[in-house]
Amino acid sequence: MPVRVFSLYPLPIIVPVVRSAVNPIKDYGDGRWRFAARHVYSCGRASIEDERLRRRIHVRLYSRRQLIVSVVASAAVGILVAIGIGILPVGGRGAGTVVDAESPAPVSSPASGSVAAVEATQVLSEAGGGYTQDERENIEVYERLNSGVVNVTTEVVAINWFLEPVPKEGGSGSGSIIDRRGYVLTNDHVVKDAYKVFVNLASGERLEGKVIGSDSENDLAVIKFDPPKDMTLTVVPYGDSSNLKVGQKVLAIGNPFGLERTLTTGIVSGLGRPVQQDSKTIIRDMIQTDASINPGNSGGPLLNSRGEIIGVNTMIYSPSGGSVGVGFAVPVNTAKRIVPDLIKFGMVKRGWIDAEYVQLFPALIEYMKDKGGSLPVDKGLLVSTARKGGNADRSGVRGGTTPVRYYQSVFNVGGDIIVSVDGMTVGSLADLYSSLEDNKPGDTVKVEFYRGTKRMGIDVVLSDRAEYLGGK
């Protein structure tokens, strides 16, 4: 179909066009996001009572042959361990002779089964209690912190057959107690659109809470509940996500499918993963992990081996909606940066450049070239309008002067084309949001743009994004 672009006068309104260069993850409204042919699911708002989720839980039945093989293999391992700890005779030793784990009998081959058994015994003996050191670390972290992880359940408003609003059970997720006064860190999508929010503690209490702040751009929220006066809450401590390494061990505690305080383990599989939620928002620097994360884990902590929060479990990549070993967590340093704003203001204070933008797209580029304009770049944000008296206007950024229509959208051409903000390349509106993510109102950022064929740079003092968008 040919693209129709033509001038239209007069035009009293400006409608910006935003076309993301990356296919966005589609929000299905029930807690699922899908990325084109791939599937990325938020892992909250789930319940074991949900029949759709119940059908996704598969129980593998083993054949008789597989069972026999498993039993024989287990028996063989048991015999080797028994030999290693001296229950069964080794060589010329009598039954019941104990093999000293600290001074194993010399053997002729370092690859012999006896050496492997003794080494395994040493690991178990040193750990104590029949657990390996790794297992003891897992147990210690879980026993110390599992009571600091809560199950978050919600009620939403539904419309009955008589078109009346009625309360309805929503989904469920997880959360971490981050303050003894009753502050819980969770995901925004866990509590979004909730009529009521409940915090279910490890002790069995079900307390009503209140969402005091949320941020959809990082998918984080803070719930406040009032703990009983005689109760001391377990706080899950913050860690540091800036020095993580691929391959390091991680633990996840959450409530998958409503199964409370479930522990899974894995490693950091990747770092710095950008995941796009919609045309405006990219969650930057997400932590990828193979720790099993399923619906209901959303909002729960991803911990390091010391039991410190390094991320907030948020979504999974999955063709089916179940865990396939590709999960994503919002880095804890992002949470540490925005939680104070959520508690104080109920939202995140972010800076903004007061203008309306249009992302460059092929039809627009072709139109501008046909009109005799020189276009030195094919990626960037065209400034359609710089609000009069706004920070962009005061700093010298120019908006367009010629209104055009593209299908149902109307905007101005001829303005500056922004290509960089605060040192970050900007090719889409999502890039602009990301470049300003760490900046507060009043901060100064450098904005680089093309005016004709000339590249220019200016400093802009940021305004408050919420005030600008709210005042439109």
C-alpha positions in Angstrom: 0.0 0.0 0.0 1.5 3.4 -1.0 2.3 5.8 1.9 0.3 9.0 1.7 2.1 12.0 3.3 0.8 15.5 2.5 0.7 19.0 4.0 -2.4 20.1 5.8 -3.3 23.7 6.9 -4.3 24.9 9.4 -3.8 22.3 12.2 -4.5 23.3 15.8 -3.3 20.1 17.4 -0.1 18.1 17.3 -0.2 14.3 17.7 3.2 12.8 18.0 4.0 9.5 16.2 6.0 6.9 18.0 7.1 3.8 16.1 9.6 1.7 18.0 12.5 0.2 16.1 12.2 -2.9 18.4 9.1 -4.9 18.5 7.6 -4.3 21.9 6.5 -6.9 24.4 2.8 -7.1 24.2 0.8 -6.8 27.5 -2.0 -9.3 27.4 -3.6 -7.8 30.5 -3.3 -11.0 32.6 0.3 -10.6 33.6 1.8 -11.9 30.4 4.1 -10.1 28.0 5.0 -11.5 24.6 7.9 -10.4 22.4 7.0 -11.0 18.8 7.3 -14.8 18.1 9.1 -15.2 21.4 7.3 -15.3 24.7 8.3 -13.2 27.7 6.0 -13.6 30.7 5.7 -11.6 33.9 5.9 -14.2 36.6 3.3 -12.8 39.0 -0.4 -12.6 39.3 -0.7 -16.4 39.4 -2.5 -18.8 41.7 -2.5 -22.6 42.1 -6.3 -22.3 41.9 -6.0 -20.9 38.3 -7.1 -23.7 36.0 -5.1 -22.4 33.1 -1.9 -22.5 35.2 -2.9 -25.9 36.6 -2.9 -27.3 33.2 0.7 -26.1 32.7 1.9 -28.2 35.7 3.2 -31.5 34.3 4.1 -34.5 36.4 6.5 -36.8 34.7 5.8 -40.5 35.2 8.8 -42.8 34.9 8.6 -46.2 33.2 9.4 -49.4 35.1 12.7 -49.7 33.2 13.7 -46.1 34.1 12.7 -46.9 37.7 14.9 -50.0 37.8 17.8 -48.2 36.3 17.4 -45.4 38.9 17.3 -47.8 41.8 20.4 -49.7 40.6 22.3 -46.5 40.1 21.3 -45.3 43.5 22.4 -48.6 45.1 25.7 -48.4 43.3 26.4 -44.9 44.6 25.3 -46.0 48.1 27.8 -48.9 48.0 30.6 -46.6 47.0 29.8 -44.2 49.8 29.6 -47.0 52.3 33.0 -48.3 51.2 34.4 -44.8 51.6 33.1 -44.3 55.1 34.1 -47.9 56.2 30.8 -49.6 56.6 31.8 -52.2 54.0 35.3 -53.8 53.9 37.9 -52.3 51.7 40.7 -54.6 50.6 41.9 -56.7 53.5 40.1 -54.7 56.2 37.5 -56.4 58.3 33.9 -55.4 58.3 33.3 -52.4 60.4 36.8 -51.0 60.0 36.6 -47.2 59.8 38.6 -45.5 57.0 40.2 -42.3 58.3 38.9 -39.6 56.0 41.8 -37.3 56.9 44.4 -39.9 56.0 43.1 -42.1 53.3 44.9 -45.4 52.4 47.4 -44.9 49.6 46.2 -46.1 46.2 48.0 -46.9 43.0 45.8 -44.9 40.7 44.6 -41.3 41.3 41.5 -42.1 39.2 40.4 -45.1 41.2 36.8 -45.3 42.6 38.2 -45.4 46.2 39.8 -42.0 45.9 36.6 -40.5 44.5 34.6 -42.1 47.4 37.0 -40.8 50.0 37.0 -37.3 48.5 33.2 -37.3 48.5 33.3 -38.4 52.2 35.7 -35.6 53.0 33.3 -33.0 51.6 30.4 -34.4 53.5 32.4 -34.8 56.7 33.8 -31.3 56.6 30.3 -29.8 55.9 28.8 -31.8 58.8 25.3 -33.2 59.0 25.6 -35.2 55.8 25.3 -32.0 53.6 27.8 -30.6 51.2 29.1 -27.1 51.9 26.9 -25.7 49.0 23.8 -27.4 50.5 24.5 -26.0 53.9 24.8 -22.5 52.5 21.5 -22.9 50.7 19.9 -24.2 53.9 21.4 -21.4 56.0 20.2 -18.6 53.7 16.7 -20.1 53.4 16.2 -20.7 57.2 17.5 -17.2 57.9 15.5 -15.2 55.3 12.5 -17.2 54.1 10.3 -15.5 56.7 11.3 -12.1 55.1 9.6 -13.2 51.8 5.9 -12.7 51.7 3.1 -13.9 49.5 1.2 -10.9 48.0 -2.4 -11.5 47.0 -4.9 -9.1 45.5 -8.5 -8.4 44.9 -9.7 -6.6 41.7 -13.0 -5.1 40.7 -15.0 -7.1 38.1 -18.4 -6.5 36.5 -21.1 -9.1 37.2 -24.0 -10.1 34.9 -26.0 -7.1 36.3 -23.2 -4.7 35.3 -22.4 -4.1 38.9 -18.9 -3.8 40.2 -18.0 -6.7 42.5 -14.7 -7.7 44.2 -12.9 -10.7 42.6 -9.8 -12.6 43.5 -6.8 -11.2 41.6 -3.5 -12.8 41.2 -0.6 -13.5 43.5 3.1 -12.7 43.6 5.9 -12.4 46.0 7.7 -9.6 47.9 10.6 -8.9 50.2 10.3 -7.1 53.5 12.8 -4.3 53.3 12.0 -2.4 56.5 10.8 -3.6 59.9 8.0 -0.9 59.8 6.3 -3.1 57.2 7.6 -2.0 53.8 7.5 -4.6 51.1 9.3 -4.4 47.7 7.5 -6.2 44.8 6.7 -5.8 41.1 4.3 -3.2 39.8 2.4 -5.7 37.7 1.7 -7.8 40.8 -0.4 -5.0 42.4 -1.5 -3.1 39.3 -5.3 -2.4 39.2 -5.7 -4.1 42.6 -8.7 -3.0 44.7 -7.2 -4.6 47.8 -3.7 -5.9 48.6 -2.9 -8.5 51.2 0.4 -9.5 52.6 0.7 -13.1 53.8 3.4 -13.7 56.3 5.4 -16.8 57.1 3.7 -17.0 60.5 0.3 -17.4 58.9 -1.0 -13.9 59.4 -2.9 -12.3 56.4 -2.7 -8.5 56.7 -4.1 -5.9 54.4 -1.6 -3.6 52.9 -1.6 -0.5 50.8 0.4 0.3 47.6 2.2 3.5 48.6 4.2 3.9 45.4 4.7 2.2 42.0 6.8 2.6 38.9 5.7 0.9 35.8 8.8 1.8 33.9 11.0 -0.4 36.2 8.1 -2.7 37.2 8.6 -2.0 40.9 6.2 -1.1 43.7 6.3 -0.7 47.4 3.5 -2.0 49.7 3.1 -0.8 53.3 1.4 -2.9 56.0 1.1 -2.6 59.8 2.7 -5.5 61.6 1.4 -6.6 65.0 3.2 -4.7 67.8 4.6 -7.9 69.3 6.1 -9.1 66.0 9.6 -8.5 64.8 9.8 -8.8 61.0 12.7 -10.4 59.2 14.3 -7.9 56.8 15.9 -9.2 53.6 19.0 -7.0 53.2 20.0 -5.2 50.0 23.1 -6.3 48.2 25.0 -4.7 45.3 24.2 -5.5 41.6 27.1 -3.5 40.2 29.8 -6.1 40.7 27.9 -9.3 39.7 29.7 -11.9 37.6 28.3 -14.3 35.1 28.4 -17.8 36.7 28.0 -16.8 40.3 25.5 -18.6 42.3 22.0 -17.1 43.0 19.0 -18.2 45.0 15.4 -17.3 44.4 12.7 -17.4 47.0 9.1 -16.9 46.0 5.6 -18.3 45.7 5.3 -20.1 42.3 1.8 -21.2 41.5 0.8 -20.1 45.1 3.3 -22.6 46.7 4.6 -20.4 49.5 8.3 -19.7 50.1 9.8 -22.0 47.5 13.6 -22.0 47.1 15.3 -22.5 43.8 18.9 -22.0 42.9 20.9 -21.3 39.8 23.6 -18.9 38.4 23.8 -15.5 36.9 23.4 -16.4 33.2 23.8 -12.9 31.8 24.1 -9.2 32.7 23.0 -5.9 31.2 20.0 -7.4 29.3 17.7 -4.6 28.0 14.0 -5.8 28.0 11.5 -3.6 26.2 8.1 -3.5 27.8 6.4 -1.1 25.4 7.2 1.6 22.8 8.2 4.0 25.6 10.0 1.8 28.1 13.0 -0.4 28.3 14.1 -1.9 31.6 17.8 -1.6 31.4 20.6 -3.8 32.8 18.3 -6.7 33.8 19.9 -9.8 35.3 19.4 -13.0 33.4 19.3 -16.2 35.5 18.6 -19.9 35.1 17.2 -20.2 38.6 13.7 -21.6 38.1 11.2 -18.8 38.1 7.5 -19.3 37.5 4.2 -17.4 37.7 3.9 -16.3 41.3 7.7 -15.6 41.7 7.2 -12.0 40.5 8.4 -9.5 43.1 10.4 -12.1 45.0 14.1 -11.6 45.7 17.0 -12.9 43.7 19.7 -13.5 46.3 23.5 -13.9 46.3 25.1 -16.7 48.4 25.3 -14.3 51.4 21.5 -13.9 51.3 21.5 -10.3 50.0 19.0 -9.0 47.4 20.7 -8.5 44.0 17.6 -8.4 41.9 13.8 -8.5 41.9 12.5 -11.4 39.9 10.2 -10.0 37.2 9.7 -12.0 34.0 10.6 -15.2 32.1 11.2 -16.1 28.5 9.0 -19.1 27.8 7.1 -20.5 24.8 4.6 -22.1 27.3 4.5 -19.8 30.3 6.5 -22.2 32.5 10.2 -21.9 33.4 12.7 -22.9 30.8 15.7 -21.5 32.6 15.6 -18.0 31.2 14.4 -15.5 33.8 15.0 -11.8 34.3 15.3 -9.7 37.4 15.4 -6.0 37.9 18.8 -5.1 39.4 18.7 -4.2 43.1 20.6 -1.0 42.5 17.7 0.3 40.4 15.4 -0.5 43.3 17.7 1.2 45.8 17.6 4.3 43.6 13.9 4.6 43.2 12.4 3.1 46.4 13.0 6.4 48.4 10.9 8.3 45.8 8.2 5.7 45.9 7.9 5.9 49.7 8.1 9.7 49.8 6.2 10.7 46.6 4.4 7.6 45.5 6.1 7.9 42.2 9.6 8.3 40.7 10.7 11.9 40.1 12.3 12.0 36.6 13.7 14.8 34.5 12.3 15.7 31.1 13.0 17.8 28.0 9.9 19.8 27.2 9.1 18.8 23.6 7.0 16.6 21.4 9.0 14.0 19.3 8.5 11.8 16.3 10.8 8.9 15.7 12.3 8.9 12.2 10.8 6.2 10.0 11.2 5.3 6.3 8.2 7.2 5.0 9.1 10.3 6.9 12.7 10.2 5.8 11.6 9.8 2.2 9.2 12.7 2.5 11.7 15.0 4.0 14.2 14.1 1.2 11.6 14.7 -1.5 11.0 18.1 -0.1 14.6 19.0 -0.7 15.8 18.6 2.9 19.1 17.2 3.7 19.0 14.3 6.2 22.4 13.3 7.6 20.9 10.5 9.8 18.2 7.9 9.5 17.8 7.3 13.3 16.8 9.9 15.8 13.9 11.9 17.2 12.5 14.7 15.2 11.4 17.6 17.4 7.8 18.3 16.3 7.2 21.0 18.9 9.3 22.6 21.6 6.9 23.9 24.2 7.1 27.7 24.4 8.9 28.8 27.5 9.9 25.2 28.3 13.5 24.1 29.0 14.1 22.9 25.4 12.9 26.2 24.0 14.9 28.2 26.5 18.0 26.2 25.6 17.7 26.8 21.9 16.1 23.5 20.6 13.9 24.2 17.6 10.6 22.5 16.8 9.2 21.9 13.3 7.3 24.6 11.3 5.5 22.6 8.6 2.6 20.5 9.7 2.0 17.2 7.9 -0.4 14.3 8.3 0.6 10.7 8.3 -2.6 8.6 8.3 -4.3 9.6 11.6 -1.3 11.4 13.1 -0.3 15.0 12.6 3.1 16.5 13.4 5.5 19.2 12.3 8.6 18.7 10.2 11.6 20.9 9.8 12.7 20.8 13.5 16.0 19.6 15.1 16.7 15.9 15.1 18.0 14.7 18.5 20.5 11.9 18.3 22.1 11.8 21.8 21.1 12.7 25.4 23.4 12.6 28.4 25.9 10.6 26.3 23.5 7.9 25.2 22.6 7.4 21.6 18.9 8.2 21.0 17.1 6.5 18.1 13.6 6.0 19.6 11.4 7.4 22.3 12.3 4.4 24.5 16.0 5.4 24.2 15.0 8.9 25.3 13.3 7.6 28.4 16.2 5.4 29.2 18.7 8.2 28.8 16.8 10.2 31.4 16.1 7.3 33.7 18.9 8.2 36.2 18.3 12.0 36.0 16.2 14.1 38.4 14.4 17.4 37.8 17.1 20.1 38.0 19.9 18.0 36.6 21.7 19.3 33.6 22.3 17.0 30.6 23.9 17.5 27.2 21.6 17.2 24.2 23.1 16.6 20.7 21.1 17.1 17.6 21.3 17.9 13.9 20.0 21.2 12.5 20.2 20.6 8.8 23.6 19.0 8.3 25.2 20.6 11.2 25.6 18.6 14.5 25.2 20.8 17.6 25.2 20.3 21.3 23.6 22.2 24.1 23.0 21.8 27.9 19.5 21.5 29.1 18.3 21.8 32.7 15.7 19.1 33.1 12.1 19.8 34.2 9.8 17.4 36.0 8.4 14.9 33.6 5.2 14.3 35.6 4.4 18.0 35.8 5.0 18.4 32.0 2.9 15.4 31.0 0.3 16.2 33.6 0.0 19.8 32.3 -0.6 18.9 28.8 
